PDB file of N, CA and C in Angstrom:
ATOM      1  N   UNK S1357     143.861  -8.080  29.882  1.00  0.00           N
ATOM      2  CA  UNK S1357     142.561  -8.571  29.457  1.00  0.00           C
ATOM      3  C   UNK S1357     141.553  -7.451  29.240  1.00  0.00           C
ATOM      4  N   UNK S1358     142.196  -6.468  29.615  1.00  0.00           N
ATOM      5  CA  UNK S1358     140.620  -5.038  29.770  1.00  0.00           C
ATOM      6  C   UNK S1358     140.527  -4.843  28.509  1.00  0.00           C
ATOM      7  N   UNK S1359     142.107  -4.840  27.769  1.00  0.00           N
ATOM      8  CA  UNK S1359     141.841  -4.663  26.231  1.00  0.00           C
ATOM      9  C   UNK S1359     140.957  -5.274  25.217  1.00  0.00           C
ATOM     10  N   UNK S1360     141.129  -6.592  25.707  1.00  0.00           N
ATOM     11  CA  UNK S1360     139.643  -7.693  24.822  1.00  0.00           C
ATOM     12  C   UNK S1360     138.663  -7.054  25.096  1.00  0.00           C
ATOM     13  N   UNK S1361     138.105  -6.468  25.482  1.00  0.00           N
ATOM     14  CA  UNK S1361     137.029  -5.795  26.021  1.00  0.00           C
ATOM     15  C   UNK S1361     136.001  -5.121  24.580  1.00  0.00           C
ATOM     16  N   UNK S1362     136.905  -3.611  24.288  1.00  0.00           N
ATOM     17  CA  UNK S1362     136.002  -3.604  23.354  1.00  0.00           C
ATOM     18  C   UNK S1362     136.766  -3.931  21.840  1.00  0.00           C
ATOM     19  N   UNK S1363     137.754  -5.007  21.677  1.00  0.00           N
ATOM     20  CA  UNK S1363     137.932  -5.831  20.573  1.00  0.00           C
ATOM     21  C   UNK S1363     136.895  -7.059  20.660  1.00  0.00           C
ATOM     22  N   UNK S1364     136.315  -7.433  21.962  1.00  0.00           N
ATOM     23  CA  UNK S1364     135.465  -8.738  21.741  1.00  0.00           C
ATOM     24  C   UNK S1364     133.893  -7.669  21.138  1.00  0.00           C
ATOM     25  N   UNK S1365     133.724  -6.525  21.848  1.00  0.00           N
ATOM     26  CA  UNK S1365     132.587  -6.096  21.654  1.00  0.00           C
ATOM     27  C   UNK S1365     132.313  -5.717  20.079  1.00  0.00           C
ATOM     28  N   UNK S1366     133.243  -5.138  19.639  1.00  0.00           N
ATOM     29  CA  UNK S1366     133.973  -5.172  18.009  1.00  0.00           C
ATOM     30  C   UNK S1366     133.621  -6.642  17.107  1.00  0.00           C
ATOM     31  N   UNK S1367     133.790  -7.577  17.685  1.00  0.00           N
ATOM     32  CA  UNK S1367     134.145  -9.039  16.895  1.00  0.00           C
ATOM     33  C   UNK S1367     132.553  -9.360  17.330  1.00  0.00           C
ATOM     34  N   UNK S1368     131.717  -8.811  18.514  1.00  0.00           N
ATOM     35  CA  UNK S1368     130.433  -9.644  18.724  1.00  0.00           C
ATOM     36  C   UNK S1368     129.692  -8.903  17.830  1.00  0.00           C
ATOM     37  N   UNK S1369     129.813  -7.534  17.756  1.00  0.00           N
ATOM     38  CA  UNK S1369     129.123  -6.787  16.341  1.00  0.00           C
ATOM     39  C   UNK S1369     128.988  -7.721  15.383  1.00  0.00           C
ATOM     40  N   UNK S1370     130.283  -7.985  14.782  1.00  0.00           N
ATOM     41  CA  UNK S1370     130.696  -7.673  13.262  1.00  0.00           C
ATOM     42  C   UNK S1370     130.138  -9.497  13.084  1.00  0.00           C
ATOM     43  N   UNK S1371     129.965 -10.197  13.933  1.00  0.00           N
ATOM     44  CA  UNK S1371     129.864 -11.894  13.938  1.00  0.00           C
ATOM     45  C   UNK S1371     128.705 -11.717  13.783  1.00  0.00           C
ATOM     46  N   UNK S1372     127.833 -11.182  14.643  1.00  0.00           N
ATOM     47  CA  UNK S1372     126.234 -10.725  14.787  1.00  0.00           C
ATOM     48  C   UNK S1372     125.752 -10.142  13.305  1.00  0.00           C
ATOM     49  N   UNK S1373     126.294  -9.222  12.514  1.00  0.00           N
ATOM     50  CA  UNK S1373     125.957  -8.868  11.094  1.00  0.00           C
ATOM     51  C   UNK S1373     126.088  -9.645  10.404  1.00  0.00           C
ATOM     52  N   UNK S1374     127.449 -10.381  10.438  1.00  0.00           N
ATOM     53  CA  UNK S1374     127.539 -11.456   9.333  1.00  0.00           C
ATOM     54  C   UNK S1374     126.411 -12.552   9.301  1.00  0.00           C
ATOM     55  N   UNK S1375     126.367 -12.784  10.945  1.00  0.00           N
ATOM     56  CA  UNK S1375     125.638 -14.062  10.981  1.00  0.00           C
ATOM     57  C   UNK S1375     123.713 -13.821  10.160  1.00  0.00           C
ATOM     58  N   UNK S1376     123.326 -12.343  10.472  1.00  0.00           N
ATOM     59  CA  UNK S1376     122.338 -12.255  10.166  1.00  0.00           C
ATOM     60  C   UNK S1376     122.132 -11.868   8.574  1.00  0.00           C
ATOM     61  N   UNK S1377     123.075 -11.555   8.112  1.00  0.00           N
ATOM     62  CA  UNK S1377     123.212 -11.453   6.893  1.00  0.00           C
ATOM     63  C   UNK S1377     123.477 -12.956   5.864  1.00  0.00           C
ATOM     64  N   UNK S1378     123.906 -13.786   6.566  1.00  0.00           N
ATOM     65  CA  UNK S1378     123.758 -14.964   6.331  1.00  0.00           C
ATOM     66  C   UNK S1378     122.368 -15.789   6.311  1.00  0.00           C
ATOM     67  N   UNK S1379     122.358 -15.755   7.531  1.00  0.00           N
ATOM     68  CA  UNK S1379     120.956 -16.221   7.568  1.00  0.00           C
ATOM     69  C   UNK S1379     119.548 -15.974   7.022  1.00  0.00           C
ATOM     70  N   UNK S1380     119.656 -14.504   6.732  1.00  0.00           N
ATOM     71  CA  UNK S1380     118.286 -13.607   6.287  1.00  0.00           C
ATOM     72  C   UNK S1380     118.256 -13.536   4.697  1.00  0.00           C
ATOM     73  N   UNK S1381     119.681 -13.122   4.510  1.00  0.00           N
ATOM     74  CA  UNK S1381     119.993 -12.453   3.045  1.00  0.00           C
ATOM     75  C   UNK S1381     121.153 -13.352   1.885  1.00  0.00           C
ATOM     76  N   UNK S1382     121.757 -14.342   2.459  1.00  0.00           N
ATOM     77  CA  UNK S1382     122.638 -14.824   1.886  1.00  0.00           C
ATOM     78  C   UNK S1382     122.090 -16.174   1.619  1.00  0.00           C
ATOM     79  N   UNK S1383     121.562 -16.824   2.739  1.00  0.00           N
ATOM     80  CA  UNK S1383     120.640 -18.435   2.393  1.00  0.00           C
ATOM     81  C   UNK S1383     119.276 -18.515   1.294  1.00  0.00           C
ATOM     82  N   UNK S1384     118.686 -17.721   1.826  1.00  0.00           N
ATOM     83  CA  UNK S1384     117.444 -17.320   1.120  1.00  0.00           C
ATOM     84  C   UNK S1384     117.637 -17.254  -0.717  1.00  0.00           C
ATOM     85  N   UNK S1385     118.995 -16.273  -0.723  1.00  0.00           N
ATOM     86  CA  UNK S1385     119.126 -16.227  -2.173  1.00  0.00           C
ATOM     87  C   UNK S1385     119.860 -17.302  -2.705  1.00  0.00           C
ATOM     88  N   UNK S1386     120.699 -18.490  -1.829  1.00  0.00           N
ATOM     89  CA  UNK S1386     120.932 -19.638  -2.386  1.00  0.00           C
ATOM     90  C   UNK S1386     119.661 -20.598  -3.040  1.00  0.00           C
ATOM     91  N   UNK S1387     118.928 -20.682  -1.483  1.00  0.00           N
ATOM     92  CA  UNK S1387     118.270 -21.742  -2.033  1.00  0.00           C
ATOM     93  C   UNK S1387     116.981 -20.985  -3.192  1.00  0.00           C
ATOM     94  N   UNK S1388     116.637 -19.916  -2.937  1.00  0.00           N
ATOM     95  CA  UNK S1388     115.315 -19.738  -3.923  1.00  0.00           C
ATOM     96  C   UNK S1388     116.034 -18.968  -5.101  1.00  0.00           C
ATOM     97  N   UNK S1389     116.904 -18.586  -5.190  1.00  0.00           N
ATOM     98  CA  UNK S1389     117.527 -18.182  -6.721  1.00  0.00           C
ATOM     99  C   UNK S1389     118.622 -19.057  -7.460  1.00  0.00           C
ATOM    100  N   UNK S1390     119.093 -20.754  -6.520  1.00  0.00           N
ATOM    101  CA  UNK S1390     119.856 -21.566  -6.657  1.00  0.00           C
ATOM    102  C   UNK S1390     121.185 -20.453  -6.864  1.00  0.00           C
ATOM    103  N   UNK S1391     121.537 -19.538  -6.113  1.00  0.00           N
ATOM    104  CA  UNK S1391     122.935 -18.652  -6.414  1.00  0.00           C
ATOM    105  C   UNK S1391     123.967 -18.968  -4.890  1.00  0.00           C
ATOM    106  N   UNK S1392     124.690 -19.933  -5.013  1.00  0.00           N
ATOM    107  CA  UNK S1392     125.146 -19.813  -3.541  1.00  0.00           C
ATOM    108  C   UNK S1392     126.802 -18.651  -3.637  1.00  0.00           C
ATOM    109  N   UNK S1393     127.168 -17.721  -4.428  1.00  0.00           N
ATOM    110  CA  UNK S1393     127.907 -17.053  -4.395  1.00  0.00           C
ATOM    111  C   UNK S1393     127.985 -16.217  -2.907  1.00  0.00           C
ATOM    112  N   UNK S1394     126.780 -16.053  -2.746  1.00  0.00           N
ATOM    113  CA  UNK S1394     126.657 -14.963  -1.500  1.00  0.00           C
ATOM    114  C   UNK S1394     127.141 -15.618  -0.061  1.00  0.00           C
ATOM    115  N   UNK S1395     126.566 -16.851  -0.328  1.00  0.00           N
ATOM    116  CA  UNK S1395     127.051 -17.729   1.348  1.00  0.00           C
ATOM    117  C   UNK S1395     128.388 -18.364   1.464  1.00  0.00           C
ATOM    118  N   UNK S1396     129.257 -18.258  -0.213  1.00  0.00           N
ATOM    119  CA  UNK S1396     130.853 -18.403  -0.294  1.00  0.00           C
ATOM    120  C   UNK S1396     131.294 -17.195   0.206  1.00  0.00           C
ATOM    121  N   UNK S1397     130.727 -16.363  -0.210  1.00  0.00           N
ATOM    122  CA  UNK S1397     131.406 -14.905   0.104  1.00  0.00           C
ATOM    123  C   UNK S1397     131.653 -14.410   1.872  1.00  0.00           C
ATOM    124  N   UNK S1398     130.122 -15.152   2.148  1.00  0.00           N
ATOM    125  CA  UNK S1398     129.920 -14.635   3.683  1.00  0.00           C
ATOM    126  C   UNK S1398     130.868 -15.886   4.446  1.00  0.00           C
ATOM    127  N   UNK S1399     130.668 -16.804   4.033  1.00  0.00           N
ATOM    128  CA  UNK S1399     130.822 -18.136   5.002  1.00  0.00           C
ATOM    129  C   UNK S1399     132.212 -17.767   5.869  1.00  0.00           C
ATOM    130  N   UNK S1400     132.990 -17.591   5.115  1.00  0.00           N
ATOM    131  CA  UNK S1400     134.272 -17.827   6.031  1.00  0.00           C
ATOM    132  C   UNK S1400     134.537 -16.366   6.831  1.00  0.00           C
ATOM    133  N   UNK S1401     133.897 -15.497   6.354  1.00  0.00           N
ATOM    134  CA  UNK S1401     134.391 -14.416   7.521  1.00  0.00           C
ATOM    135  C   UNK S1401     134.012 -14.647   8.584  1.00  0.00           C
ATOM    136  N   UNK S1402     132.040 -15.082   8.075  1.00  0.00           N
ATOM    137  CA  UNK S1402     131.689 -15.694   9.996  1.00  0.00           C
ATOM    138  C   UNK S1402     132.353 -16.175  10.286  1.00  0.00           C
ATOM    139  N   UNK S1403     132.404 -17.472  10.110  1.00  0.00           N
ATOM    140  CA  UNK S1403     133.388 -18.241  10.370  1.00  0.00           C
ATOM    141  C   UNK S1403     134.219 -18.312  11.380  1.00  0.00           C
ATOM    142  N   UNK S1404     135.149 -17.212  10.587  1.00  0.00           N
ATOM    143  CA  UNK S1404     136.417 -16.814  11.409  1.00  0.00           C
ATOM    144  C   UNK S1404     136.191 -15.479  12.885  1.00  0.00           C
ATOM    145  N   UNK S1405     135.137 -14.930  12.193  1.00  0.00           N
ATOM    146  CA  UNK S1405     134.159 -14.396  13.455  1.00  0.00           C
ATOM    147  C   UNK S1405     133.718 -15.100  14.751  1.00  0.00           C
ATOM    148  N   UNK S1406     133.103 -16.403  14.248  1.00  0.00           N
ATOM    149  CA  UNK S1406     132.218 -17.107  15.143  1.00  0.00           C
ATOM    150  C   UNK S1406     133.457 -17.638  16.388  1.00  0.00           C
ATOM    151  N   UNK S1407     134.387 -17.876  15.812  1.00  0.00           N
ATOM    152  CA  UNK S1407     135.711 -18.995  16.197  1.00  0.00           C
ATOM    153  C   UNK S1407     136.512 -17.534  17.296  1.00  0.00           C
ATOM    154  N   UNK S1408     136.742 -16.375  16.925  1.00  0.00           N
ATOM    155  CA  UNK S1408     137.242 -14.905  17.576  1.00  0.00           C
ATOM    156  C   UNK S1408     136.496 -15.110  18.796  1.00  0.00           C
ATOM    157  N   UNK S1409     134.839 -14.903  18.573  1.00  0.00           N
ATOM    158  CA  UNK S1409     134.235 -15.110  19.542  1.00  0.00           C
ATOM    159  C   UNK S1409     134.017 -15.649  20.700  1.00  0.00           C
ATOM    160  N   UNK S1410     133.904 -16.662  20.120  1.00  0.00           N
ATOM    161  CA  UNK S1410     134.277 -18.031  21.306  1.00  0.00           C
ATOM    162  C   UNK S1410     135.624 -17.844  22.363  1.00  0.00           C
ATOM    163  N   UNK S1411     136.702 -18.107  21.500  1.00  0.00           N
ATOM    164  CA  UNK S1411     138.038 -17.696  21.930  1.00  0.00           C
ATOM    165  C   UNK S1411     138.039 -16.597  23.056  1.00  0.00           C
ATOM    166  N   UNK S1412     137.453 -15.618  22.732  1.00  0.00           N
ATOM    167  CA  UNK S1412     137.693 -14.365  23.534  1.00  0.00           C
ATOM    168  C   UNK S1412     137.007 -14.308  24.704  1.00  0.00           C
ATOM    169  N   UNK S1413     135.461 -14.385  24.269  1.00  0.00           N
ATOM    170  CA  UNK S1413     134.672 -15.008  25.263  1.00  0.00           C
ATOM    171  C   UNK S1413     134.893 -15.761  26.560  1.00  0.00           C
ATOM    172  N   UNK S1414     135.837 -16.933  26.269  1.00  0.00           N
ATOM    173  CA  UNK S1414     136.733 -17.499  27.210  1.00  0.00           C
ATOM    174  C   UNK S1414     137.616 -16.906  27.739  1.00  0.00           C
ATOM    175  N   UNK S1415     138.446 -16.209  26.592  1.00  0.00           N
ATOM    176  CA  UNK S1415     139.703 -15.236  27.348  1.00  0.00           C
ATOM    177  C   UNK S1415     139.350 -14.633  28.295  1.00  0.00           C
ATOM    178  N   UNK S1416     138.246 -13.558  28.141  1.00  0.00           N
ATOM    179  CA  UNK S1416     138.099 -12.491  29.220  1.00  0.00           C
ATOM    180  C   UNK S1416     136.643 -12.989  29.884  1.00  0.00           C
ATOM    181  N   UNK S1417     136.260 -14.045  30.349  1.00  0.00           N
ATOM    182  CA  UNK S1417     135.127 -14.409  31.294  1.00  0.00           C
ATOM    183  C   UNK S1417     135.866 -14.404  33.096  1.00  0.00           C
ATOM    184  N   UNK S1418     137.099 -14.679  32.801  1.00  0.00           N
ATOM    185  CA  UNK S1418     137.593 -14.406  34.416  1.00  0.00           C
ATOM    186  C   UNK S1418     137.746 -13.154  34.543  1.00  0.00           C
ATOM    187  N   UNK S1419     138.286 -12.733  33.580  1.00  0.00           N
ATOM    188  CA  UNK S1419     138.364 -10.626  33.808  1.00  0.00           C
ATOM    189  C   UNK S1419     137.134  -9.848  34.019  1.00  0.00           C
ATOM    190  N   UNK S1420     135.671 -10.412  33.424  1.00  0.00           N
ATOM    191  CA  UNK S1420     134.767 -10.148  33.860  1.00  0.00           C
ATOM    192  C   UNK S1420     134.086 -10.698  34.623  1.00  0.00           C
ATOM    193  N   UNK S1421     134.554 -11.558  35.840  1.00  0.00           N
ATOM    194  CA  UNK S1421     133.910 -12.395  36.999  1.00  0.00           C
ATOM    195  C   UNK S1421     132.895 -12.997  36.114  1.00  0.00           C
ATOM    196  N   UNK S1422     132.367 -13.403  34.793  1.00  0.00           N
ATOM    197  CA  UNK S1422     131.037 -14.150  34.811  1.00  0.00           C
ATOM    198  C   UNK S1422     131.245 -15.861  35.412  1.00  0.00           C
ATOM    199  N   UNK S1423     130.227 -16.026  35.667  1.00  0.00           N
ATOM    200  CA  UNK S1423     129.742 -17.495  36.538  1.00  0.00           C
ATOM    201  C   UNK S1423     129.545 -18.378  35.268  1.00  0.00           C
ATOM    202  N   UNK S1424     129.868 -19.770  35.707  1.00  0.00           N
ATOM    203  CA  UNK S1424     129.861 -20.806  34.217  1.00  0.00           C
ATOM    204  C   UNK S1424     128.507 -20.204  33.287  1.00  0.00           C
ATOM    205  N   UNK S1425     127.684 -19.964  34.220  1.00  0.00           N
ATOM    206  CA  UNK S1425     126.033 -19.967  33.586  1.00  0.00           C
ATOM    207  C   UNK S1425     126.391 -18.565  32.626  1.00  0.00           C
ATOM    208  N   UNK S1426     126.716 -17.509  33.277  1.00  0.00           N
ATOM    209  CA  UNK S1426     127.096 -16.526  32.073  1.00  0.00           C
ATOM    210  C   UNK S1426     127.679 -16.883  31.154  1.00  0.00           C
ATOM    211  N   UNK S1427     129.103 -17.040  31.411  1.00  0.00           N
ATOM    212  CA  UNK S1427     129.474 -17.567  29.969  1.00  0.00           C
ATOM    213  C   UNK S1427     128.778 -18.720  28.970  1.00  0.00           C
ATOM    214  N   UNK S1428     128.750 -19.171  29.616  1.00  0.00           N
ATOM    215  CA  UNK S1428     127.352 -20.592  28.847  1.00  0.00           C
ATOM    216  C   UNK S1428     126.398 -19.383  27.865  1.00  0.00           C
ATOM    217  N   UNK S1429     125.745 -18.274  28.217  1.00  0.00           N
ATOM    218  CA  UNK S1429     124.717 -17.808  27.881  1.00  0.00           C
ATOM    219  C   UNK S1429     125.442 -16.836  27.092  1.00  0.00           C
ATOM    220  N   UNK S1430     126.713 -16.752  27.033  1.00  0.00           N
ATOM    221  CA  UNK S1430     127.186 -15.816  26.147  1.00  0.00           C
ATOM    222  C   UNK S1430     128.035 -16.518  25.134  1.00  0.00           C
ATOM    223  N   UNK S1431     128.004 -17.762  25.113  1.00  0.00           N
ATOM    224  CA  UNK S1431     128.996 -18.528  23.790  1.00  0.00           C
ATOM    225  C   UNK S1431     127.599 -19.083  23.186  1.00  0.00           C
ATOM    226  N   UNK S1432     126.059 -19.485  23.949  1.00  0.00           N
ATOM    227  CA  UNK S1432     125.332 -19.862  23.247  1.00  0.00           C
ATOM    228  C   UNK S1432     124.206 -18.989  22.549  1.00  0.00           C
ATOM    229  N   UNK S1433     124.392 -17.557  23.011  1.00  0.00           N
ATOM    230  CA  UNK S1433     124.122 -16.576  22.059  1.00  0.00           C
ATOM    231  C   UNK S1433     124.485 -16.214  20.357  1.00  0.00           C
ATOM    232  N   UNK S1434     125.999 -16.760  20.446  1.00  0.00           N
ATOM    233  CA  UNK S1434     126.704 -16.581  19.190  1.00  0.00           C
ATOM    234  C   UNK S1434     125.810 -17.390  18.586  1.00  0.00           C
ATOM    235  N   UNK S1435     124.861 -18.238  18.394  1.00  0.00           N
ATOM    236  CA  UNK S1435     124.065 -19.197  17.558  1.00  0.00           C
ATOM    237  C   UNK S1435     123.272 -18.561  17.569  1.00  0.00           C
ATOM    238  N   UNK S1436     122.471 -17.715  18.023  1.00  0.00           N
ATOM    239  CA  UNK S1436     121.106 -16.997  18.173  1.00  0.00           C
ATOM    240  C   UNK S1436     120.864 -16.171  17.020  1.00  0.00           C
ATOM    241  N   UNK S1437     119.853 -16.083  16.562  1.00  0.00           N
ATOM    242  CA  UNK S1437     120.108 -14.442  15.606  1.00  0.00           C
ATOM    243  C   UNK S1437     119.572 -13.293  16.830  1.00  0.00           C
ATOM    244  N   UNK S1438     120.446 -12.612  16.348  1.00  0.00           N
ATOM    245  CA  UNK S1438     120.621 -10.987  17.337  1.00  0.00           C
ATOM    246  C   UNK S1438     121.438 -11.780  18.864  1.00  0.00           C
ATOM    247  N   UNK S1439     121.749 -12.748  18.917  1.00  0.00           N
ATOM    248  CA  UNK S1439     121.975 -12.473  19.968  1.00  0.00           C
ATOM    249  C   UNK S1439     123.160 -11.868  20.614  1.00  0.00           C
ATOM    250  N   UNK S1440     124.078 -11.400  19.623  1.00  0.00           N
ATOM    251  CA  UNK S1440     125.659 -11.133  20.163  1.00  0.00           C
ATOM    252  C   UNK S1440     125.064  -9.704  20.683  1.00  0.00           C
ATOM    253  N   UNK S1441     123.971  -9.062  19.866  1.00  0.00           N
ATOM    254  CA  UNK S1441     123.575  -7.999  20.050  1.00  0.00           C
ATOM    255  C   UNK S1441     123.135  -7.554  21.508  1.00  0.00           C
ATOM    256  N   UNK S1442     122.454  -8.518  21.901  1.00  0.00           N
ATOM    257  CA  UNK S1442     121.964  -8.930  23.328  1.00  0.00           C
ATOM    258  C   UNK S1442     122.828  -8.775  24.438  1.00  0.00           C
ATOM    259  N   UNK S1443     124.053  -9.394  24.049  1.00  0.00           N
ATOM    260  CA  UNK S1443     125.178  -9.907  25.073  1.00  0.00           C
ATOM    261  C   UNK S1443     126.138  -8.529  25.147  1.00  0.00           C
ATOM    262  N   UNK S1444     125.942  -7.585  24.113  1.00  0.00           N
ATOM    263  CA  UNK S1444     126.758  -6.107  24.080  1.00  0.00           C
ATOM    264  C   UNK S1444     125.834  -5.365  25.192  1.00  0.00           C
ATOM    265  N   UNK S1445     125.010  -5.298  24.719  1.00  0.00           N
ATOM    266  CA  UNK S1445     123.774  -4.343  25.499  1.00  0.00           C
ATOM    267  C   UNK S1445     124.187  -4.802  27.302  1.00  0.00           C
ATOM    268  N   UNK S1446     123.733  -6.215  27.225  1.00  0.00           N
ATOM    269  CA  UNK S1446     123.537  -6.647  28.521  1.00  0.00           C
ATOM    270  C   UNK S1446     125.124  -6.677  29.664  1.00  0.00           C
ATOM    271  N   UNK S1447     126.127  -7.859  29.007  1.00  0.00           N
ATOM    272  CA  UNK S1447     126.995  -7.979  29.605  1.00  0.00           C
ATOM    273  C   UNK S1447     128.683  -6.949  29.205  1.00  0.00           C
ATOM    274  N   UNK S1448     128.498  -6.334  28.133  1.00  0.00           N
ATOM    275  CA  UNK S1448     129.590  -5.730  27.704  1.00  0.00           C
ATOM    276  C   UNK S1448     129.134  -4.130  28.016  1.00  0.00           C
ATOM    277  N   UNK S1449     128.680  -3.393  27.574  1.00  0.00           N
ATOM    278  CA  UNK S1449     128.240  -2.487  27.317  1.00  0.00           C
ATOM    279  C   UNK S1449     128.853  -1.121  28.608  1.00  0.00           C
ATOM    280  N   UNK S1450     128.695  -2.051  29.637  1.00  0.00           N
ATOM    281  CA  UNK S1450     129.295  -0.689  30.637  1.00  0.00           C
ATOM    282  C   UNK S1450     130.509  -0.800  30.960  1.00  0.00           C
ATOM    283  N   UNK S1451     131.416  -2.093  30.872  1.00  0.00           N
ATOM    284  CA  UNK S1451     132.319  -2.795  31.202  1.00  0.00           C
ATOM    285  C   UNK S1451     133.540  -1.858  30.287  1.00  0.00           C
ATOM    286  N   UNK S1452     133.072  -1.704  28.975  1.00  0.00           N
ATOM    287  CA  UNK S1452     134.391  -1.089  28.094  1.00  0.00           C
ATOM    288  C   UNK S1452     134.173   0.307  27.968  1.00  0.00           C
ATOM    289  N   UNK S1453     133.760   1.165  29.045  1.00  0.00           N
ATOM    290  CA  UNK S1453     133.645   2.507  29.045  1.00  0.00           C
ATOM    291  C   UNK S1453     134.687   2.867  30.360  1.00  0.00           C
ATOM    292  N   UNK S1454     135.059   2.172  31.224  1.00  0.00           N
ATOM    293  CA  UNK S1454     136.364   2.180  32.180  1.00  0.00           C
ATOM    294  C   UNK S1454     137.517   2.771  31.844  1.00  0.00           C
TER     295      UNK S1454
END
């Protein structure tokens, strides 16, 4: 499980860009330029990001002792904007330097 470590920290990045790139830069130009090419393009990588996340999240929450309430606060981050960003800093960050 130490290995999920910094592959989840990897996947909370890359979910965290997509997601904000979605949200900021990809919606915006659907609805006010009627172009939804950009949110086909993005949609499914989140997607498949958001779904890594979760998954892993679960995988390695016993390897990192978190308490239901942590993990709770780290699968309901993935909805946040910035928040995967949050959850690297806070709960990952010293963990995958071992």
């Amino acid at each position: 499980m130490s290995k999920l470590v910094p592959v989840f920290r990897i996947i909370a990045l890359l979910e965290g860009v997509s997601y904000i790139l979605l949200l900021f830069i990809a919606t915006p130009i659907k609805y006010f330029y009627e172009d939804p090419q950009y949110v086909k393009l993005l949609g499914m990588p989140h997607g498949l990001l958001f779904m890594a996340y979760v998954v892993i999240a679960v995988l390695i929450s016993a390897y990192m002792k978190w308490s239901t309430r942590t993990l709770w606060i780290v699968l309901i981050a993935s909805i946040l904007p910035f928040g995967t960003f949050y959850i690297d800093k806070k709960y990952l960050n010293n963990h995958s330097r071992a």
